[in-house]
């Protein structure tokens, strides 16, 4: 069964064993010793055969093509299956053409159609009021899988995690990022320096305060994860703040459902322009998933473009936007901290907003290095660490 284990998700086989199997037309019903019953369409079973002909022996990717199999030319019932046998831990099917498929009972138990598949990933959880983010030391992160797992778990769950006591070395942020996945490039490069420069092309490269925002809402797919690594921070000011956009959206929905509706249903324009770029998109401030829960927030006051709505919708949109903005500013919903040299914040840029107070470049230096990562790479990293 080694070949089946290769693509099994989750850990270990369940305690329950297979007790009975019956066929009804184009399905098998499987009953386990703990009372669970599962209905498996024959086509599903044939499609998930894990033998070396049906899955590539090395990559374990599917080779079997349902569409090319003469077995399904007549979709008239159960005649695809010639016979089946089972014991407590396995089910063996012999198909009409003589092909044999063997399934581990535990593997099937975890995949009963209609049942949520177990995931190794933590569920994103909105911040309670006065939320305190998790900290992981740089040494624990570098040394072993435990520190990395704690870091990635907190980031996926809370959308924010802090790494402490790293070296004050240029490019440490790139090394950290690349140990997880390729850095996600944007018009600001793959890795960027946040400091006050003479000819800035965006507000982050000045010394002004930055209201809570998400980065690059003017892209169809804004960067998922942002890493900001502090190298120097001895200028006066420059304190950081963060707020959970999903928690704020939920508060808005509870307090002002109409504002929530307006922000999720109205598409507005976001646009960034400099000498070489003009990147623009039309999207809502709150993007909801199929269940109506916030999936993404786009909030960035300085690159919000001209509001082009019919006049009778403009006031309502501004009222809704101001209501959300007010919630985001509430102290009980914000995390405030002063980044120390060697500290790195990582956050979900499509959920958690970040900002900073103005700083005075005449009183000292402030320098952060940052980059972005795709969420896919962070999730992959945690799954691999859990193997
Ligand atoms: C930090 N870094 C400069 C890379 C990005 C800042 C982006 C913030 C905002 N979306 C904007 O385009 O102005
Ligand atoms: O300077 C900071 O602390 C934050 C910079 C920022 O908001 C950004 O890079 O997008």
CSV table of C-alpha atoms and ligand atoms in Angstrom, one decimal:
chain,number,residue,atom,x,y,z
A,1,UNK,CA,0.0,0.0,0.0
A,2,UNK,CA,3.0,2.3,-0.1
A,3,UNK,CA,1.9,3.8,-3.3
A,4,UNK,CA,-1.4,4.8,-1.7
A,5,UNK,CA,0.3,6.3,1.3
A,6,UNK,CA,2.3,8.6,-1.0
A,7,UNK,CA,-0.7,10.7,-1.7
A,8,UNK,CA,-2.6,10.2,1.5
A,9,UNK,CA,-3.3,13.4,3.4
A,10,UNK,CA,-3.4,13.6,7.1
A,11,UNK,CA,-1.8,11.2,9.5
A,12,UNK,CA,-2.4,7.6,10.2
A,13,UNK,CA,-5.2,5.2,9.4
A,14,UNK,CA,-8.4,5.6,11.3
A,15,UNK,CA,-9.3,3.1,14.1
A,16,UNK,CA,-12.4,2.0,12.2
A,17,UNK,CA,-12.2,-1.1,9.9
A,18,UNK,CA,-14.3,-2.0,6.9
A,19,UNK,CA,-17.3,-4.1,7.8
A,20,UNK,CA,-19.5,-4.4,4.8
A,21,UNK,CA,-19.7,-3.4,1.1
A,22,UNK,CA,-22.8,-3.5,-1.0
A,23,UNK,CA,-23.5,-2.5,-4.6
A,24,UNK,CA,-26.4,-0.4,-5.8
A,25,UNK,CA,-26.4,0.2,-9.5
A,26,UNK,CA,-23.5,2.6,-10.2
A,27,UNK,CA,-22.3,2.9,-6.5
A,28,UNK,CA,-20.8,0.9,-3.7
A,29,UNK,CA,-21.8,1.6,-0.1
A,30,UNK,CA,-19.1,1.0,2.4
A,31,UNK,CA,-19.8,0.6,6.1
A,32,UNK,CA,-17.1,1.0,8.7
A,33,UNK,CA,-17.0,-0.5,12.3
A,34,UNK,CA,-17.6,3.0,13.9
A,35,UNK,CA,-20.9,3.4,12.0
A,36,UNK,CA,-19.7,5.6,9.2
A,37,UNK,CA,-21.2,4.8,5.8
A,38,UNK,CA,-20.0,6.1,2.5
A,39,UNK,CA,-21.3,6.0,-1.0
A,40,UNK,CA,-18.7,5.7,-3.7
A,41,UNK,CA,-19.7,6.1,-7.3
A,42,UNK,CA,-18.0,3.4,-9.4
A,43,UNK,CA,-16.6,6.1,-11.7
A,44,UNK,CA,-15.0,7.8,-8.8
A,45,UNK,CA,-13.4,4.5,-7.7
A,46,UNK,CA,-12.1,3.7,-11.1
A,47,UNK,CA,-10.8,7.3,-11.5
A,48,UNK,CA,-8.9,7.1,-8.1
A,49,UNK,CA,-7.2,3.7,-8.9
A,50,UNK,CA,-3.6,4.1,-7.6
A,51,UNK,CA,-1.9,1.3,-9.4
A,52,UNK,CA,1.3,2.0,-11.4
A,53,UNK,CA,-0.6,2.0,-14.6
A,54,UNK,CA,-3.2,4.5,-13.4
A,55,UNK,CA,-0.7,6.8,-11.6
A,56,UNK,CA,2.8,7.4,-12.7
A,57,UNK,CA,5.1,5.2,-10.5
A,58,UNK,CA,7.5,8.1,-9.8
A,59,UNK,CA,5.5,11.3,-9.8
A,60,UNK,CA,2.3,9.6,-8.5
A,61,UNK,CA,0.3,11.9,-10.8
A,62,UNK,CA,-2.8,10.6,-12.5
A,63,UNK,CA,-2.3,8.8,-15.9
A,64,UNK,CA,-5.7,7.2,-16.1
A,65,UNK,CA,-8.1,9.1,-18.5
A,66,UNK,CA,-11.7,8.6,-17.8
A,67,UNK,CA,-12.7,9.9,-21.1
A,68,UNK,CA,-10.6,7.4,-23.1
A,69,UNK,CA,-11.8,4.3,-21.1
A,70,UNK,CA,-14.3,2.1,-23.1
A,71,UNK,CA,-15.6,1.0,-19.7
A,72,UNK,CA,-17.7,4.2,-19.6
A,73,UNK,CA,-19.0,4.2,-23.2
A,74,UNK,CA,-22.3,2.7,-22.0
A,75,UNK,CA,-23.3,4.6,-18.8
A,76,UNK,CA,-26.2,2.4,-18.1
A,77,UNK,CA,-25.5,1.1,-14.6
A,78,UNK,CA,-23.3,-1.1,-12.7
A,79,UNK,CA,-21.9,-3.3,-15.4
A,80,UNK,CA,-18.5,-1.5,-15.2
A,81,UNK,CA,-17.6,-3.7,-12.2
A,82,UNK,CA,-17.1,-7.4,-12.6
A,83,UNK,CA,-16.6,-8.3,-8.9
A,84,UNK,CA,-15.4,-6.9,-5.6
A,85,UNK,CA,-14.0,-8.4,-2.4
A,86,UNK,CA,-12.9,-6.7,0.8
A,87,UNK,CA,-11.5,-7.4,4.2
A,88,UNK,CA,-11.1,-5.1,7.3
A,89,UNK,CA,-8.4,-3.0,5.7
A,90,UNK,CA,-8.8,-3.2,2.0
A,91,UNK,CA,-11.2,-3.2,-0.9
A,92,UNK,CA,-10.3,-4.9,-4.2
A,93,UNK,CA,-12.3,-4.2,-7.4
A,94,UNK,CA,-12.1,-6.2,-10.6
A,95,UNK,CA,-13.4,-4.2,-13.5
A,96,UNK,CA,-15.2,-5.6,-16.6
A,97,UNK,CA,-12.0,-5.3,-18.7
A,98,UNK,CA,-10.0,-7.2,-16.1
A,99,UNK,CA,-8.2,-4.2,-14.5
A,100,UNK,CA,-7.8,-4.6,-10.8
A,101,UNK,CA,-8.0,-1.6,-8.3
A,102,UNK,CA,-7.0,-2.0,-4.7
A,103,UNK,CA,-7.9,0.6,-2.1
A,104,UNK,CA,-6.8,1.0,1.5
A,105,UNK,CA,-9.9,1.1,3.7
A,106,UNK,CA,-8.4,3.9,5.8
A,107,UNK,CA,-7.7,6.0,2.7
A,108,UNK,CA,-11.3,5.6,1.6
A,109,UNK,CA,-12.6,6.3,5.1
A,110,UNK,CA,-10.9,9.7,5.0
A,111,UNK,CA,-12.4,10.5,1.6
A,112,UNK,CA,-16.1,9.5,1.9
A,113,UNK,CA,-17.7,11.6,-0.8
A,114,UNK,CA,-19.6,14.6,0.7
A,115,UNK,CA,-17.3,14.8,3.7
A,116,UNK,CA,-14.8,17.6,4.2
A,117,UNK,CA,-11.3,16.3,3.5
A,118,UNK,CA,-9.0,16.7,6.6
A,119,UNK,CA,-6.5,19.5,6.0
A,120,UNK,CA,-3.2,20.0,7.7
A,121,UNK,CA,-3.6,23.8,7.5
A,122,UNK,CA,-4.9,26.0,10.3
A,123,UNK,CA,-8.1,27.8,9.7
A,124,UNK,CA,-7.8,31.6,9.4
A,125,UNK,CA,-9.2,33.0,12.7
A,126,UNK,CA,-10.3,36.6,13.1
A,127,UNK,CA,-8.4,38.5,15.8
A,128,UNK,CA,-10.2,39.0,19.1
A,129,UNK,CA,-10.0,42.5,20.5
A,130,UNK,CA,-6.6,43.3,22.1
A,131,UNK,CA,-5.0,40.5,20.0
A,132,UNK,CA,-1.4,39.7,20.7
A,133,UNK,CA,0.6,38.2,17.8
A,134,UNK,CA,2.8,35.2,18.2
A,135,UNK,CA,6.6,35.6,18.3
A,136,UNK,CA,9.1,33.0,17.1
A,137,UNK,CA,12.9,33.5,17.6
A,138,UNK,CA,15.1,33.6,14.5
A,139,UNK,CA,17.2,30.8,16.0
A,140,UNK,CA,14.2,28.5,16.4
A,141,UNK,CA,13.1,29.4,12.8
A,142,UNK,CA,16.5,28.6,11.3
A,143,UNK,CA,17.3,25.6,13.5
A,144,UNK,CA,14.5,23.2,13.2
A,145,UNK,CA,11.1,22.4,11.8
A,146,UNK,CA,9.4,23.2,15.0
A,147,UNK,CA,10.1,26.9,15.0
A,148,UNK,CA,9.2,27.1,11.3
A,149,UNK,CA,6.0,25.2,11.9
A,150,UNK,CA,5.0,27.5,14.7
A,151,UNK,CA,5.8,30.5,12.5
A,152,UNK,CA,3.9,29.3,9.5
A,153,UNK,CA,0.9,28.1,11.6
A,154,UNK,CA,0.6,31.5,13.3
A,155,UNK,CA,0.9,33.3,10.0
A,156,UNK,CA,-1.8,31.2,8.3
A,157,UNK,CA,-4.1,31.3,11.3
A,158,UNK,CA,-3.7,35.0,12.5
A,159,UNK,CA,-2.4,36.5,9.3
A,160,UNK,CA,0.5,38.0,11.3
A,161,UNK,CA,3.6,36.7,13.1
A,162,UNK,CA,6.8,38.2,14.4
A,163,UNK,CA,10.3,36.8,14.1
A,164,UNK,CA,12.7,38.1,16.8
A,165,UNK,CA,16.4,38.5,17.3
A,166,UNK,CA,17.6,37.8,13.7
A,167,UNK,CA,21.0,39.1,12.4
A,168,UNK,CA,21.1,42.7,11.2
A,169,UNK,CA,22.3,41.6,7.8
A,170,UNK,CA,21.3,42.8,4.4
A,171,UNK,CA,19.4,40.2,2.4
A,172,UNK,CA,18.5,38.1,5.5
A,173,UNK,CA,14.9,38.6,4.4
A,174,UNK,CA,15.7,37.1,0.9
A,175,UNK,CA,17.3,34.1,2.5
A,176,UNK,CA,14.3,33.6,4.7
A,177,UNK,CA,11.9,34.0,1.8
A,178,UNK,CA,13.8,31.7,-0.5
A,179,UNK,CA,13.8,29.0,2.1
A,180,UNK,CA,10.1,28.9,1.7
A,181,UNK,CA,9.5,29.7,-2.0
A,182,UNK,CA,10.5,32.1,-4.8
A,183,UNK,CA,10.1,35.8,-4.0
A,184,UNK,CA,7.1,37.2,-5.7
A,185,UNK,CA,8.2,40.0,-8.0
A,186,UNK,CA,6.2,43.2,-8.6
A,187,UNK,CA,6.9,46.6,-10.3
A,188,UNK,CA,8.9,47.3,-7.1
A,189,UNK,CA,11.2,44.4,-7.8
A,190,UNK,CA,11.5,41.0,-6.1
A,191,UNK,CA,13.1,42.5,-3.0
A,192,UNK,CA,12.6,46.1,-2.0
A,193,UNK,CA,14.2,48.6,0.5
A,194,UNK,CA,11.8,50.7,2.5
A,195,UNK,CA,13.6,53.9,3.4
A,196,UNK,CA,13.2,57.6,2.7
A,197,UNK,CA,14.8,58.3,-0.7
A,198,UNK,CA,15.2,61.6,-2.7
A,199,UNK,CA,12.9,60.8,-5.6
A,200,UNK,CA,10.3,58.4,-4.3
A,201,UNK,CA,7.8,56.7,-6.6
A,202,UNK,CA,5.5,55.7,-3.7
A,203,UNK,CA,4.6,56.8,-0.2
A,204,UNK,CA,6.5,53.9,1.5
A,205,UNK,CA,9.8,55.4,0.2
A,206,UNK,CA,9.2,58.7,2.0
A,207,UNK,CA,9.2,59.5,5.7
A,208,UNK,CA,5.5,60.3,5.9
A,209,UNK,CA,3.1,58.3,8.0
A,210,UNK,CA,1.3,55.5,6.2
A,211,UNK,CA,-2.3,54.9,7.1
A,212,UNK,CA,-3.2,51.3,7.4
A,213,UNK,CA,-3.3,49.8,4.0
A,214,UNK,CA,-2.8,46.7,1.9
A,215,UNK,CA,-0.1,46.7,-0.7
A,216,UNK,CA,-0.7,46.6,-4.5
A,217,UNK,CA,-4.5,46.5,-4.5
A,218,UNK,CA,-4.1,47.8,-8.1
A,219,UNK,CA,-3.0,44.3,-9.2
A,220,UNK,CA,-5.5,41.7,-10.2
A,221,UNK,CA,-3.6,39.4,-7.8
A,222,UNK,CA,-2.0,41.4,-5.0
A,223,UNK,CA,0.9,39.7,-3.2
A,224,UNK,CA,-0.3,37.2,-0.6
A,225,UNK,CA,2.4,37.3,2.1
A,226,UNK,CA,4.6,40.2,2.9
A,227,UNK,CA,7.8,40.0,4.8
A,228,UNK,CA,9.3,43.2,6.3
A,229,UNK,CA,12.7,42.8,7.9
A,230,UNK,CA,14.0,45.7,10.1
A,231,UNK,CA,17.7,46.5,9.8
A,232,UNK,CA,17.7,50.0,11.3
A,233,UNK,CA,15.1,51.9,13.2
A,234,UNK,CA,16.5,54.7,15.3
A,235,UNK,CA,14.8,57.7,13.8
A,236,UNK,CA,12.1,59.3,15.9
A,237,UNK,CA,8.7,57.9,15.0
A,238,UNK,CA,8.2,55.1,12.5
A,239,UNK,CA,6.1,52.8,14.8
A,240,UNK,CA,4.2,50.1,13.0
A,241,UNK,CA,0.6,49.2,13.3
A,242,UNK,CA,-1.5,46.3,11.9
A,243,UNK,CA,-5.2,45.5,11.8
A,244,UNK,CA,-7.1,42.4,10.8
A,245,UNK,CA,-9.2,43.3,7.7
A,246,UNK,CA,-11.4,40.2,8.1
A,247,UNK,CA,-12.2,41.1,11.8
A,248,UNK,CA,-13.0,44.7,10.8
A,249,UNK,CA,-15.2,43.5,7.9
A,250,UNK,CA,-17.1,41.3,10.4
A,251,UNK,CA,-17.5,44.2,12.8
A,252,UNK,CA,-18.8,46.3,9.9
A,253,UNK,CA,-21.3,43.7,8.9
A,254,UNK,CA,-22.6,43.5,12.4
A,255,UNK,CA,-22.8,47.2,13.0
A,256,UNK,CA,-23.7,48.5,9.6
A,257,UNK,CA,-24.8,45.7,7.2
A,258,UNK,CA,-25.7,48.3,4.5
A,259,UNK,CA,-22.1,49.6,4.5
A,260,UNK,CA,-20.8,46.0,4.3
A,261,UNK,CA,-23.0,45.4,1.3
A,262,UNK,CA,-22.0,48.5,-0.5
A,263,UNK,CA,-18.2,47.8,0.0
A,264,UNK,CA,-18.6,44.3,-1.2
A,265,UNK,CA,-20.8,45.0,-4.2
A,266,UNK,CA,-19.3,48.2,-5.5
A,267,UNK,CA,-16.3,47.9,-7.8
A,268,UNK,CA,-13.9,50.8,-7.6
A,269,UNK,CA,-10.6,51.7,-9.3
A,270,UNK,CA,-7.1,51.3,-8.0
A,271,UNK,CA,-4.2,52.6,-10.0
A,272,UNK,CA,-0.5,53.1,-9.6
A,273,UNK,CA,1.5,55.2,-12.1
A,274,UNK,CA,5.2,56.1,-12.4
A,275,UNK,CA,7.6,56.7,-15.2
A,276,UNK,CA,7.5,53.1,-16.4
A,277,UNK,CA,4.2,51.7,-15.2
A,278,UNK,CA,0.4,52.2,-15.2
A,279,UNK,CA,-1.1,49.3,-13.3
A,280,UNK,CA,-4.8,49.5,-12.7
A,281,UNK,CA,-7.7,47.3,-11.7
A,282,UNK,CA,-11.4,47.6,-10.8
A,283,UNK,CA,-12.3,45.5,-7.7
A,284,UNK,CA,-14.4,45.9,-4.6
A,285,UNK,CA,-12.9,46.9,-1.2
A,286,UNK,CA,-14.3,43.7,0.3
A,287,UNK,CA,-14.3,40.5,-1.8
A,288,UNK,CA,-16.5,37.7,-0.4
A,289,UNK,CA,-16.3,34.0,-0.9
A,290,UNK,CA,-19.3,31.7,-1.9
A,291,UNK,CA,-20.5,31.7,1.7
A,292,UNK,CA,-20.4,35.5,1.9
A,293,UNK,CA,-17.3,35.6,4.2
A,294,UNK,CA,-14.5,38.1,3.5
A,295,UNK,CA,-11.9,36.5,1.3
A,296,UNK,CA,-9.8,39.7,0.5
A,297,UNK,CA,-9.6,43.3,1.5
A,298,UNK,CA,-8.2,46.0,-0.8
A,299,UNK,CA,-7.6,49.2,1.2
A,300,UNK,CA,-5.1,51.7,0.2
A,301,UNK,CA,-6.0,55.3,0.4
A,302,UNK,CA,-3.2,56.8,-1.7
A,303,UNK,CA,-3.6,54.7,-4.8
A,304,UNK,CA,-7.4,54.6,-4.8
A,305,UNK,CA,-8.2,56.1,-8.2
A,306,UNK,CA,-10.9,58.6,-9.2
A,307,UNK,CA,-14.2,57.3,-7.8
A,308,UNK,CA,-16.3,56.9,-10.9
A,309,UNK,CA,-19.7,56.0,-9.8
A,310,UNK,CA,-23.2,57.4,-10.7
A,311,UNK,CA,-23.7,60.4,-8.5
A,312,UNK,CA,-26.5,58.8,-6.4
A,313,UNK,CA,-24.1,56.0,-5.3
A,314,UNK,CA,-21.1,58.2,-4.4
A,315,UNK,CA,-22.3,59.4,-1.0
A,316,UNK,CA,-23.3,55.9,0.1
A,317,UNK,CA,-20.0,54.5,-1.0
A,318,UNK,CA,-18.1,57.2,1.0
A,319,UNK,CA,-20.2,56.6,4.0
A,320,UNK,CA,-19.5,52.9,3.9
A,321,UNK,CA,-15.8,53.4,3.3
A,322,UNK,CA,-15.6,55.9,6.2
A,323,UNK,CA,-17.4,53.4,8.5
A,324,UNK,CA,-14.9,50.6,7.7
A,325,UNK,CA,-12.0,53.0,8.1
A,326,UNK,CA,-13.2,54.1,11.5
A,327,UNK,CA,-13.4,50.5,12.6
A,328,UNK,CA,-9.9,49.9,11.4
A,329,UNK,CA,-8.6,52.8,13.5
A,330,UNK,CA,-10.1,51.5,16.7
A,331,UNK,CA,-7.2,50.9,19.2
A,332,UNK,CA,-8.7,47.7,20.5
A,333,UNK,CA,-8.4,46.1,17.0
A,334,UNK,CA,-4.9,47.2,16.3
A,335,UNK,CA,-1.5,45.7,17.0
A,336,UNK,CA,1.1,48.4,17.6
A,337,UNK,CA,4.8,47.9,17.9
A,338,UNK,CA,8.2,49.4,17.2
A,339,UNK,CA,10.2,47.1,15.0
A,340,UNK,CA,13.7,46.4,16.4
A,341,UNK,CA,16.7,45.8,14.2
A,342,UNK,CA,16.7,42.0,13.6
A,343,UNK,CA,13.0,41.7,13.9
A,344,UNK,CA,10.8,40.7,10.9
A,345,UNK,CA,7.0,40.9,10.5
A,346,UNK,CA,5.2,38.6,8.2
A,347,UNK,CA,1.6,39.1,7.3
A,348,UNK,CA,-1.1,38.1,4.9
A,349,UNK,CA,-1.4,41.2,2.7
A,350,UNK,CA,-4.8,40.2,1.4
A,351,UNK,CA,-6.2,40.1,5.0
A,352,UNK,CA,-4.1,42.2,7.4
A,353,UNK,CA,-3.5,45.9,6.9
A,354,UNK,CA,-0.2,47.5,7.8
A,355,UNK,CA,0.8,51.1,8.5
A,356,UNK,CA,3.5,53.2,10.1
A,357,UNK,CA,3.8,56.5,11.9
A,358,UNK,CA,5.8,59.3,10.2
A,359,UNK,CA,9.4,59.4,11.2
A,360,UNK,CA,12.0,62.1,11.2
A,361,UNK,CA,15.0,61.2,9.1
A,362,UNK,CA,17.1,63.9,10.7
A,363,UNK,CA,17.0,62.1,14.0
A,364,UNK,CA,18.3,58.7,12.8
A,365,UNK,CA,18.1,56.0,10.2
A,366,UNK,CA,15.2,53.8,9.4
A,367,UNK,CA,15.7,50.9,6.9
A,368,UNK,CA,13.5,47.8,6.3
A,369,UNK,CA,14.0,45.2,3.5
A,370,UNK,CA,10.9,43.5,2.2
A,371,UNK,CA,9.6,40.9,-0.2
A,372,UNK,CA,6.5,39.0,-1.0
A,373,UNK,CA,5.6,35.3,-1.1
A,374,UNK,CA,2.8,33.4,-2.7
A,375,UNK,CA,0.4,31.8,-0.2
A,376,UNK,CA,0.8,28.5,-2.1
A,377,UNK,CA,4.4,28.3,-1.1
A,378,UNK,CA,3.7,29.0,2.6
A,379,UNK,CA,1.0,26.3,2.6
A,380,UNK,CA,3.3,23.9,0.8
A,381,UNK,CA,6.1,24.6,3.3
A,382,UNK,CA,3.8,23.8,6.3
A,383,UNK,CA,2.6,20.6,4.6
A,384,UNK,CA,6.1,19.4,3.9
A,385,UNK,CA,7.2,20.2,7.5
A,386,UNK,CA,4.3,18.1,8.7
A,387,UNK,CA,5.3,15.0,6.8
B,1,LIG,C1,6.7,48.5,-0.2
B,1,LIG,N1,6.5,48.6,-1.6
B,1,LIG,C2,7.0,49.9,-2.1
B,1,LIG,C3,7.2,47.6,-2.3
B,1,LIG,C4,5.1,48.5,-2.0
B,1,LIG,C5,4.3,49.6,-1.5
B,1,LIG,C6,3.0,49.5,-2.2
B,1,LIG,C7,2.0,50.3,-1.5
B,1,LIG,C8,0.9,50.8,-2.5
B,1,LIG,N2,0.2,49.7,-3.0
B,1,LIG,C9,1.5,51.6,-3.6
B,1,LIG,O1,1.6,51.1,-4.7
B,1,LIG,O2,1.9,52.7,-3.3
B,2,LIG,O1,7.7,51.5,6.7
B,2,LIG,C1,6.9,50.7,7.2
B,2,LIG,O2,7.0,50.3,8.4
B,2,LIG,C2,5.9,50.0,6.3
B,2,LIG,C3,6.2,50.2,4.9
B,2,LIG,C4,5.0,49.8,4.1
B,2,LIG,O3,3.9,50.1,4.4
B,2,LIG,C5,5.2,49.2,2.8
B,2,LIG,O4,6.3,48.9,2.5
B,2,LIG,O5,4.2,48.9,2.2
